Coordinates of C-alpha atoms and ligand atoms in Angstrom, one line a residue:
X1386 CA -22.4 38.5 -9.6
X1387 CA -20.1 40.5 -7.4
X1388 CA -19.3 37.5 -5.2
X1389 CA -16.8 35.9 -7.5
X1390 CA -14.4 38.9 -7.9
X1391 CA -14.6 39.4 -4.1
X1392 CA -13.6 35.8 -3.4
X1393 CA -10.9 35.9 -6.0
X1394 CA -9.4 39.0 -4.5
X1395 CA -9.2 37.5 -1.1
X1396 CA -7.8 34.3 -2.6
X1397 CA -5.1 36.3 -4.3
X1398 CA -4.0 37.6 -1.0
X1399 CA -3.8 34.2 0.6
X1400 CA -2.6 32.0 -2.2
X1401 CA -0.1 34.0 -4.1
X1402 CA 2.0 30.9 -4.8
X1403 CA -0.7 28.6 -5.7
X1404 CA -0.7 26.3 -8.7
X1405 CA -3.6 26.1 -11.1
X1406 CA -6.1 23.4 -10.2
X1407 CA -8.9 22.2 -12.5
X1408 CA -8.2 24.9 -15.0
X1409 CA -9.4 27.6 -12.6
X1410 CA -7.2 30.6 -12.5
X1411 CA -7.6 31.0 -8.8
X1412 CA -8.4 28.7 -6.0
X1413 CA -10.4 29.5 -3.0
X1414 CA -8.7 29.1 0.3
X1415 CA -10.2 26.6 2.8
X1416 CA -11.2 29.5 5.0
X1417 CA -13.0 31.3 2.2
X1418 CA -14.8 28.2 1.0
X1419 CA -16.0 27.4 4.5
X1420 CA -17.2 31.0 5.0
X1421 CA -19.2 30.8 1.7
X1422 CA -20.9 27.6 2.8
X1423 CA -21.7 29.0 6.2
X1424 CA -23.2 32.2 4.7
X1425 CA -25.1 30.8 1.7
X1426 CA -25.8 27.2 2.5
X1427 CA -28.3 25.7 4.9
X1428 CA -26.6 24.4 8.0
X1429 CA -27.8 20.8 7.7
X1430 CA -24.3 19.3 8.2
X1431 CA -21.4 19.8 10.6
X1432 CA -18.4 19.0 8.4
X1433 CA -14.8 18.6 9.5
X1434 CA -12.9 21.8 8.6
X1435 CA -11.3 20.5 5.4
X1436 CA -12.2 21.7 1.9
X1437 CA -11.5 19.1 -0.8
X1438 CA -10.9 19.8 -4.4
X1439 CA -9.5 16.6 -5.9
X1440 CA -9.8 12.8 -5.5
X1441 CA -7.9 9.9 -7.0
X1442 CA -8.3 6.3 -5.7
X1443 CA -7.8 6.2 -1.9
X1444 CA -6.6 9.9 -1.8
X1445 CA -8.2 13.3 -1.6
X1446 CA -6.5 16.7 -1.8
X1447 CA -7.7 19.9 -0.1
X1448 CA -7.6 23.3 -1.9
X1449 CA -4.2 24.1 -0.4
X1450 CA -2.8 20.9 -2.0
X1451 CA -2.5 18.8 1.2
X1452 CA -3.1 15.1 0.5
X1453 CA -5.3 12.8 2.7
X1454 CA -6.2 9.2 2.9
X1455 CA -10.0 9.0 2.6
X1456 CA -11.4 6.8 5.4
X1457 CA -15.1 7.6 4.9
X1458 CA -15.5 7.0 1.1
X1459 CA -18.5 9.3 1.1
X1460 CA -20.4 7.0 3.5
X1461 CA -19.3 4.0 1.4
X1462 CA -20.4 5.4 -2.0
X1463 CA -16.8 5.6 -3.3
X1464 CA -16.0 1.9 -2.8
X1465 CA -14.2 1.8 -6.2
X1466 CA -12.0 4.7 -5.3
X1467 CA -12.3 8.4 -6.3
X1468 CA -12.7 9.3 -9.9
X1469 CA -12.2 5.7 -11.2
X1470 CA -11.3 6.2 -14.9
X1471 CA -13.5 3.4 -16.1
X1472 CA -16.6 4.8 -14.3
X1473 CA -15.8 8.4 -15.2
X1474 CA -15.2 7.3 -18.8
X1475 CA -18.6 5.7 -18.9
X1476 CA -20.2 8.9 -17.6
X1477 CA -18.4 11.1 -20.1
X1478 CA -19.2 8.8 -23.1
X1479 CA -22.9 8.5 -22.2
X1480 CA -23.2 12.2 -21.3
X1481 CA -22.1 13.1 -24.8
X1482 CA -24.7 10.8 -26.3
X1483 CA -27.9 11.1 -24.3
X1484 CA -28.5 12.1 -20.7
X1485 CA -32.2 12.1 -20.1
X1486 CA -35.4 11.1 -21.9
X1487 CA -37.7 10.6 -18.9
X1488 CA -39.6 7.3 -18.8
X1489 CA -42.2 8.7 -21.2
X1490 CA -40.0 7.0 -23.8
X1491 CA -37.7 4.0 -23.9
X1492 CA -33.9 4.6 -24.0
X1493 CA -31.3 2.2 -25.3
X1494 CA -29.3 1.9 -22.1
X1495 CA -32.0 1.1 -19.5
X1496 CA -32.8 -2.4 -20.8
X1497 CA -29.2 -3.6 -21.0
X1498 CA -28.6 -2.1 -17.5
X1499 CA -31.7 -3.8 -16.1
X1500 CA -30.6 -7.1 -17.5
X1501 CA -27.1 -6.6 -16.2
X1502 CA -28.0 -5.5 -12.6
X1503 CA -30.7 -8.2 -12.2
X1504 CA -28.3 -10.9 -13.3
X1505 CA -25.5 -9.5 -11.2
X1506 CA -27.6 -9.7 -8.0
X1507 CA -29.8 -12.6 -8.9
X1508 CA -33.3 -11.1 -9.0
X1509 CA -36.0 -11.1 -11.7
X1510 CA -36.6 -7.3 -11.8
X1511 CA -35.2 -3.9 -10.8
X1512 CA -36.9 -0.6 -10.1
X1513 CA -34.4 2.2 -10.8
X1514 CA -34.3 5.3 -8.6
X1515 CA -31.7 8.0 -7.8
X1516 CA -31.0 8.4 -4.1
X1517 CA -30.9 5.9 -1.3
X1518 CA -33.9 7.4 0.6
X1519 CA -35.9 7.2 -2.6
X1520 CA -35.1 3.5 -3.0
X1521 CA -36.2 2.9 0.7
X1522 CA -39.4 4.8 0.0
X1523 CA -39.9 2.7 -3.1
X1524 CA -39.4 -0.6 -1.1
X1525 CA -41.9 0.6 1.5
X1526 CA -44.5 1.4 -1.2
X1527 CA -44.0 -2.0 -2.9
X1528 CA -44.3 -3.9 0.4
X1529 CA -47.5 -2.1 1.3
X1530 CA -49.1 -2.7 -2.1
X1531 CA -47.9 -6.3 -2.0
X1532 CA -49.6 -6.6 1.4
X1533 CA -52.9 -5.4 0.2
X1534 CA -53.0 -7.1 -3.2
X1535 CA -51.1 -10.4 -2.5
X1536 CA -51.4 -11.0 1.2
X1537 CA -54.9 -9.7 1.6
X1538 CA -54.2 -7.1 4.3
X1539 CA -57.0 -4.7 4.8
X1540 CA -56.4 -1.3 3.2
X1541 CA -54.4 1.2 5.2
X1542 CA -53.7 -1.4 7.9
X1543 CA -50.3 -2.6 6.9
X1544 CA -47.3 -2.6 9.2
X1545 CA -43.6 -2.8 8.6
X1546 CA -41.1 -3.9 11.3
X1547 CA -38.0 -1.7 11.7
X1548 CA -35.2 -1.6 14.3
X1549 CA -33.9 0.7 17.0
X1550 CA -31.0 2.9 15.8
X1551 CA -31.9 2.4 12.2
X1552 CA -30.8 4.7 9.4
X1553 CA -32.6 4.6 6.1
X1554 CA -32.5 8.2 4.9
X1555 CA -34.1 11.6 5.5
X1556 CA -37.6 11.7 3.9
X1557 CA -40.7 12.5 6.0
X1558 CA -41.8 8.8 6.1
X1559 CA -38.4 7.4 6.8
X1560 CA -37.7 9.8 9.8
X1561 CA -41.1 8.8 11.1
X1562 CA -39.5 5.6 12.3
X1563 CA -36.0 6.9 13.2
X1564 CA -34.6 6.7 16.7
X1565 CA -32.5 9.9 16.1
X1566 CA -34.2 12.8 17.9
X1567 CA -32.3 15.4 15.8
X1568 CA -33.7 13.8 12.7
X1569 CA -37.3 13.9 14.0
X1570 CA -37.8 16.9 16.2
X1571 CA -40.3 19.4 14.8
X1572 CA -40.7 17.4 11.6
X1573 CA -44.0 15.8 12.5
X1574 CA -46.8 14.7 12.0
X1575 CA -45.2 11.3 11.2
X1576 CA -46.2 8.5 8.9
X1577 CA -47.9 5.6 10.6
X1578 CA -47.5 1.9 10.1
X1579 CA -44.1 1.0 11.6
X1580 CA -43.3 -1.2 14.5
X1581 CA -39.9 -0.6 16.1
X1582 CA -38.1 -3.5 17.9
X1583 CA -34.5 -4.0 19.2
X1584 CA -31.8 -4.9 16.7
X1585 CA -30.2 -8.3 16.7
X1586 CA -33.0 -9.8 18.9
X1587 CA -34.6 -12.9 17.3
X1588 CA -37.1 -13.3 20.1
X1589 CA -38.4 -9.7 19.7
X1590 CA -38.7 -10.3 15.9
X1591 CA -40.7 -13.5 16.5
X1592 CA -43.1 -11.6 18.8
X1593 CA -43.5 -8.7 16.4
X1594 CA -44.3 -11.0 13.5
X1595 CA -47.3 -12.3 15.4
X1596 CA -48.9 -8.8 15.2
X1597 CA -51.6 -8.6 12.6
X1598 CA -51.1 -7.1 9.1
X1599 CA -47.3 -7.1 9.1
X1600 CA -46.1 -6.9 5.4
X1601 CA -42.4 -6.4 5.7
X1602 CA -39.2 -6.3 7.8
X1603 CA -36.9 -3.4 6.8
X1604 CA -33.4 -3.9 8.1
X1605 CA -29.7 -3.0 7.6
X1606 CA -27.6 -6.2 7.8
X1607 CA -25.0 -4.1 9.7
X1608 CA -26.1 -0.8 11.1
X1609 CA -23.5 1.6 9.7
X1610 CA -24.7 5.0 10.9
X1611 CA -25.5 3.6 14.4
X1612 CA -21.7 2.9 14.7
X1613 CA -21.2 -0.3 12.7
X1614 CA -23.4 -2.5 14.8
X1615 CA -22.7 -6.0 13.6
X1616 CA -25.4 -8.5 14.6
X1617 CA -24.8 -12.2 15.5
X1618 CA -23.5 -14.3 12.7
X1619 CA -26.8 -16.1 12.1
X1620 CA -29.2 -13.2 12.8
X1621 CA -29.8 -12.3 9.1
X1622 CA -30.5 -16.0 8.3
X1623 CA -33.0 -15.9 11.2
X1624 CA -34.6 -12.8 9.8
X1625 CA -35.0 -14.5 6.4
X1626 CA -36.4 -17.7 7.9
X1627 CA -38.9 -15.9 10.2
X1628 CA -40.1 -13.6 7.3
X1629 CA -40.7 -16.6 5.1
X1630 CA -42.6 -18.5 7.8
X1631 CA -44.8 -15.5 8.4
X1632 CA -45.3 -14.6 4.7
X1633 CA -43.7 -11.2 5.3
X1634 CA -41.2 -9.5 2.9
X1635 CA -37.6 -9.4 4.1
X1636 CA -36.3 -6.0 2.9
X1637 CA -32.6 -5.6 3.1
X1638 CA -31.2 -2.0 3.1
X1639 CA -27.7 -2.6 1.7
X1640 CA -27.2 1.0 0.6
X1641 CA -24.1 1.2 2.9
X1642 CA -23.2 -2.4 3.4
X1643 CA -23.6 -3.7 -0.1
X1644 CA -21.3 -3.9 -3.2
X1645 CA -18.2 -5.3 -1.7
X1646 CA -17.9 -3.1 1.4
X1647 CA -18.2 -5.8 4.0
X1648 CA -16.0 -8.4 2.2
X1649 CA -18.8 -10.1 0.5
X1650 CA -20.9 -8.7 -2.5
X1651 CA -23.7 -8.1 0.0
X1652 CA -23.7 -8.2 3.7
X1653 CA -26.6 -10.7 3.6
X1654 CA -24.2 -13.1 1.8
X1655 CA -22.6 -13.7 5.1
X1656 CA -19.3 -15.4 5.1
X1657 CA -19.2 -16.4 1.4
X1658 CA -17.2 -14.4 -1.1
X1659 CA -19.4 -15.1 -4.0
X1660 CA -20.2 -12.4 -6.5
X1661 CA -24.0 -12.6 -6.9
X1662 CA -24.4 -16.4 -7.1
X1663 CA -24.8 -17.1 -3.4
X1664 CA -28.0 -19.1 -3.7
X1665 CA -26.1 -22.3 -3.2
X1666 CA -24.2 -21.0 -0.2
X1667 CA -25.7 -21.8 3.2
X1668 CA -24.7 -18.4 4.7
X1669 CA -26.8 -16.4 2.1
X1670 CA -29.8 -14.8 3.7
X1671 CA -31.7 -13.9 0.5
X1672 CA -33.9 -10.9 0.9
X1673 CA -37.2 -10.5 -0.9
X1674 CA -36.3 -6.9 -1.7
X1675 CA -32.7 -5.7 -2.0
X1676 CA -32.2 -2.0 -1.7
X1677 CA -29.0 -0.5 -3.2
X1678 CA -27.6 3.0 -3.6
X1679 CA -24.3 4.7 -2.9
X1680 CA -21.5 2.5 -4.4
X1681 CA -23.8 1.2 -7.2
X1682 CA -22.4 4.2 -9.1
X1683 CA -19.0 4.4 -7.4
X1684 CA -20.0 7.8 -6.1
X1685 CA -19.9 9.3 -9.6
X1686 CA -23.7 9.9 -10.0
X1687 CA -26.8 9.4 -7.9
X1688 CA -28.1 5.9 -8.6
X1689 CA -30.3 3.7 -6.5
X1690 CA -32.3 0.6 -7.0
X1691 CA -34.8 -1.9 -5.6
X1692 CA -34.5 -5.5 -6.7
X1693 CA -37.2 -8.2 -6.3
X1694 CA -38.7 -11.1 -8.1
X1695 CA -41.7 -11.0 -10.4
X1696 CA -44.3 -12.1 -7.9
X1697 CA -43.5 -9.0 -5.8
X1698 CA -42.5 -6.4 -8.4
X1699 CA -45.6 -7.1 -10.5
X1700 CA -47.7 -5.0 -8.0
X1701 CA -46.1 -2.0 -9.6
X1702 CA -48.0 -1.0 -12.7
X1703 CA -47.9 2.2 -14.9
X1704 CA -48.7 5.3 -12.9
X1705 CA -48.2 3.7 -9.4
X1706 CA -44.6 4.9 -9.0
X1707 CA -41.8 6.8 -10.8
X1708 CA -39.1 9.4 -11.0
X1709 CA -38.1 11.8 -13.8
X1710 CA -34.4 10.8 -13.5
X1711 CA -34.8 7.2 -12.3
X1712 CA -33.5 4.9 -15.0
X1713 CA -31.8 7.6 -17.1
X1714 CA -29.1 6.4 -19.5
X1715 CA -26.2 8.1 -17.7
X1716 CA -27.2 6.3 -14.5
X1717 CA -27.4 3.0 -16.3
X1718 CA -24.0 3.4 -18.0
X1719 CA -22.3 4.5 -14.8
X1720 CA -23.8 1.7 -12.7
X1721 CA -22.8 -1.0 -15.1
X1722 CA -19.2 0.3 -15.1
X1723 CA -19.1 0.7 -11.3
X1724 CA -20.3 -2.9 -10.8
X1725 CA -17.9 -4.3 -13.4
X1726 CA -15.0 -2.6 -11.5
X1727 CA -16.1 -4.3 -8.3
X1728 CA -15.9 -7.7 -10.0
X1729 CA -12.9 -7.2 -12.3
X1730 CA -10.7 -5.7 -9.7
X1731 CA -11.8 -8.2 -7.1
X1732 CA -12.6 -5.4 -4.6
X1733 CA -14.8 -7.6 -2.5
X1734 CA -12.0 -10.0 -1.9
X1735 CA -9.6 -7.1 -1.1
X1736 CA -12.1 -5.7 1.4
X1737 CA -12.2 -9.0 3.2
X1738 CA -8.5 -9.4 3.4
X1739 CA -7.7 -5.8 4.4
X1740 CA -10.5 -5.8 6.9
X1741 CA -9.0 -8.7 8.7
X1742 CA -5.6 -7.0 8.8
X1743 CA -7.2 -3.7 10.0
X1744 CA -9.0 -5.3 12.9
X1745 CA -6.0 -7.4 13.9
X1746 CA -3.8 -4.3 14.1
X1747 CA -6.4 -2.3 16.0
X1748 CA -6.9 -5.1 18.4
X1749 CA -3.2 -5.2 19.1
X1750 CA -3.2 -1.4 19.5
X1751 CA -6.1 -1.5 21.9
X1752 CA -4.0 -3.7 24.3
X1753 CA -1.7 -0.7 24.6
X1754 CA -4.1 2.2 25.0
X1755 CA -6.7 3.4 27.4
X1756 CA -8.4 5.6 24.8
X1757 CA -9.9 2.9 22.5
X1758 CA -12.1 0.2 24.0
X1759 CA -13.2 -1.8 20.9
X1760 CA -12.9 -2.3 17.2
X1761 CA -15.7 -4.0 15.3
X1762 CA -16.9 -4.4 11.8
X1763 CA -16.8 -6.6 8.7
X1764 CA -14.6 -6.2 5.6
X1765 CA -13.7 -2.6 5.3
X1766 CA -16.7 -1.3 7.3
X1767 CA -15.2 -0.9 10.8
X1768 CA -15.4 1.4 13.8
X1769 CA -13.5 2.0 16.9
X1770 CA -15.2 2.9 20.2
X1771 CA -13.5 5.7 22.1
X1772 CA -13.3 5.4 25.9
X1773 CA -15.4 8.4 26.7
X1774 CA -19.0 9.5 27.1
X1775 CA -21.1 9.6 23.9
X1776 CA -21.7 13.3 24.6
X1777 CA -17.9 14.1 24.8
X1778 CA -16.0 15.7 22.0
X1779 CA -13.1 13.3 22.2
X1780 CA -14.0 11.4 19.0
X1781 CA -14.4 14.6 17.1
X1782 CA -11.1 16.0 18.4
X1783 CA -9.4 12.8 17.4
X1784 CA -10.8 13.1 13.9
X1785 CA -9.6 16.7 13.7
X1786 CA -6.1 15.4 14.6
X1787 CA -6.4 12.6 12.1
X1788 CA -7.1 15.2 9.5
X1789 CA -4.0 17.1 10.5
X1790 CA -2.0 13.9 10.2
X1791 CA -3.4 13.2 6.7
X1792 CA -6.4 10.9 7.2
X1793 CA -10.1 11.8 6.9
X1794 CA -12.7 10.0 9.1
X1795 CA -15.8 11.2 10.8
X1796 CA -17.3 10.3 14.2
X1797 CA -20.7 8.7 14.2
X1798 CA -22.9 8.7 17.3
X1799 CA -20.6 10.7 19.6
X1800 CA -17.8 8.5 20.7
X1801 CA -17.5 6.1 17.7
X1802 CA -15.3 6.6 14.7
X1803 CA -16.1 4.8 11.5
X1804 CA -13.3 3.7 9.3
X1805 CA -14.3 2.9 5.7
X1806 CA -11.6 3.5 3.1
X1807 CA -12.2 2.9 -0.6
X1808 CA -11.8 -0.8 -1.4
X1809 CA -9.0 -0.2 -3.9
X1810 CA -6.5 0.3 -1.0
X1811 CA -3.3 -1.8 -1.0
X1812 CA -2.1 -3.7 2.0
X1813 CA 0.9 -1.3 2.3
X1814 CA -1.3 1.7 2.3
X1815 CA -3.5 0.2 4.9
X1816 CA -0.5 -0.4 7.2
X1817 CA 0.5 3.3 6.7
X1818 CA -3.0 4.3 7.7
X1819 CA -3.0 2.2 10.8
X1820 CA 0.3 3.9 11.7
X1821 CA -1.4 7.3 11.3
X1822 CA -4.3 6.2 13.4
X1823 CA -2.1 4.8 16.2
X1824 CA 0.2 7.8 16.2
X1825 CA -2.7 10.2 16.3
X1826 CA -4.3 8.5 19.2
X1827 CA -1.0 8.4 21.1
X1828 CA -0.5 12.1 20.5
X1829 CA -3.9 12.7 21.8
X1830 CA -3.2 10.6 24.9
X1831 CA -0.2 12.8 25.6
X1832 CA -1.6 16.3 25.0
X1833 CA -5.3 16.1 24.2
X1834 CA -6.9 15.6 27.6
Ligands
LIG2370 C1 -27.0 6.5 3.1 C2 -28.0 5.6 3.5 C3 -29.4 5.8 3.1 C4 -29.9 7.0 2.4 O1 -29.2 7.2 1.2 P1 -29.3 8.7 0.5 O2 -28.7 8.5 -0.8 O3 -28.4 9.6 1.4 O4 -30.7 9.1 0.5 C5 -30.3 4.8 3.4 N1 -29.9 3.7 4.1 C6 -28.6 3.5 4.5 C7 -28.3 2.2 5.2 C8 -27.6 4.4 4.2 O5 -26.4 4.2 4.6

């Protein structure tokens, strides 16, 4: 490869005084790293211009050594903080022992993991997969098969209710019911069998459930990608109740909202701060299928899961579904460690407490600025709405300035900025971050427009 010496030469020029990082003799400059991605990678993302090479807890460092607070947490995958030693330790230990057997054979981690994760969340069974989109696909397949075999829906007629502005991943079937034109355009033909209705609209759901052959309702308890859309307090309880009445499966996509992020173990737990034993709490909207990903591994390894009780999961039989990597021993070891960290470090409770502080500070700030109209969210999944057209670049420009000031966040849906730091943040750090956010927006007021 001639590429590497070339890069190194350029880096030598630009980084003569650089220290060694990660045992590499030379470090790429940000400029060079971005140029390489541009030239050799598909352009399926539009990243902020920052090149990261190290993470620890709530912090990340770029290749030039500048330190940042992470306010995205890899879309809430890194709830436990970057490179958590317990999770990385589990990864290393298992990786040296056994990494992959496929499911053609049993392995000695999967069973203990399955027992652990089903007890943790209170379901009979789990189906392990790798990415979030795969878990959503899995849930769709289970719901359809359940519809045909248990509910008596005529073959190929099943329908699943979904919601405007949903985000469930990027596969062909999932984008078939997306509202995002960029996600859909020129990717047809699309998969049939979905009914899309407005979010947070109980009457619309009641009507849709009267349609023949509905087998499931697939929903995010808070719509993260759409800009942290929080529904009415009792909406998820209503979804659970209406699904039950209509003999339809309530499928909760908690890939982004789950595992402590919103100040409860799951967003469907509502206002209780239980850790998986919410059955007795009146605010718990128990789904028939729970879809998890992202933080189930603390961002260390791709792990996802669908949880359900026996009467649903039993429609899955040998040969009907699978994945080479799904349920591998590294995934099991990592996920157990990641879930233990959430519980042992009381991260759910911390997210709840810090979330309240964050929204209180932002609300005070909003009183004093024209540039932000609203803060909303639950726990440490929050967003501010920028006072400008969704098509404007204001939110992007603010995020670039936030980066310059040492805090990494990303706009979602044009004029909305999502703020979702790792849940291991301290109260003092949160206040420092609020200072950075406020200072940055003030700077922007002065010079940016
Ligand atoms: C991220 C996300 C997904 C997709 O997960 P991938 O691992 O990116 O496939 C699905 N649903 C929600 C709510 C998500 O936030």
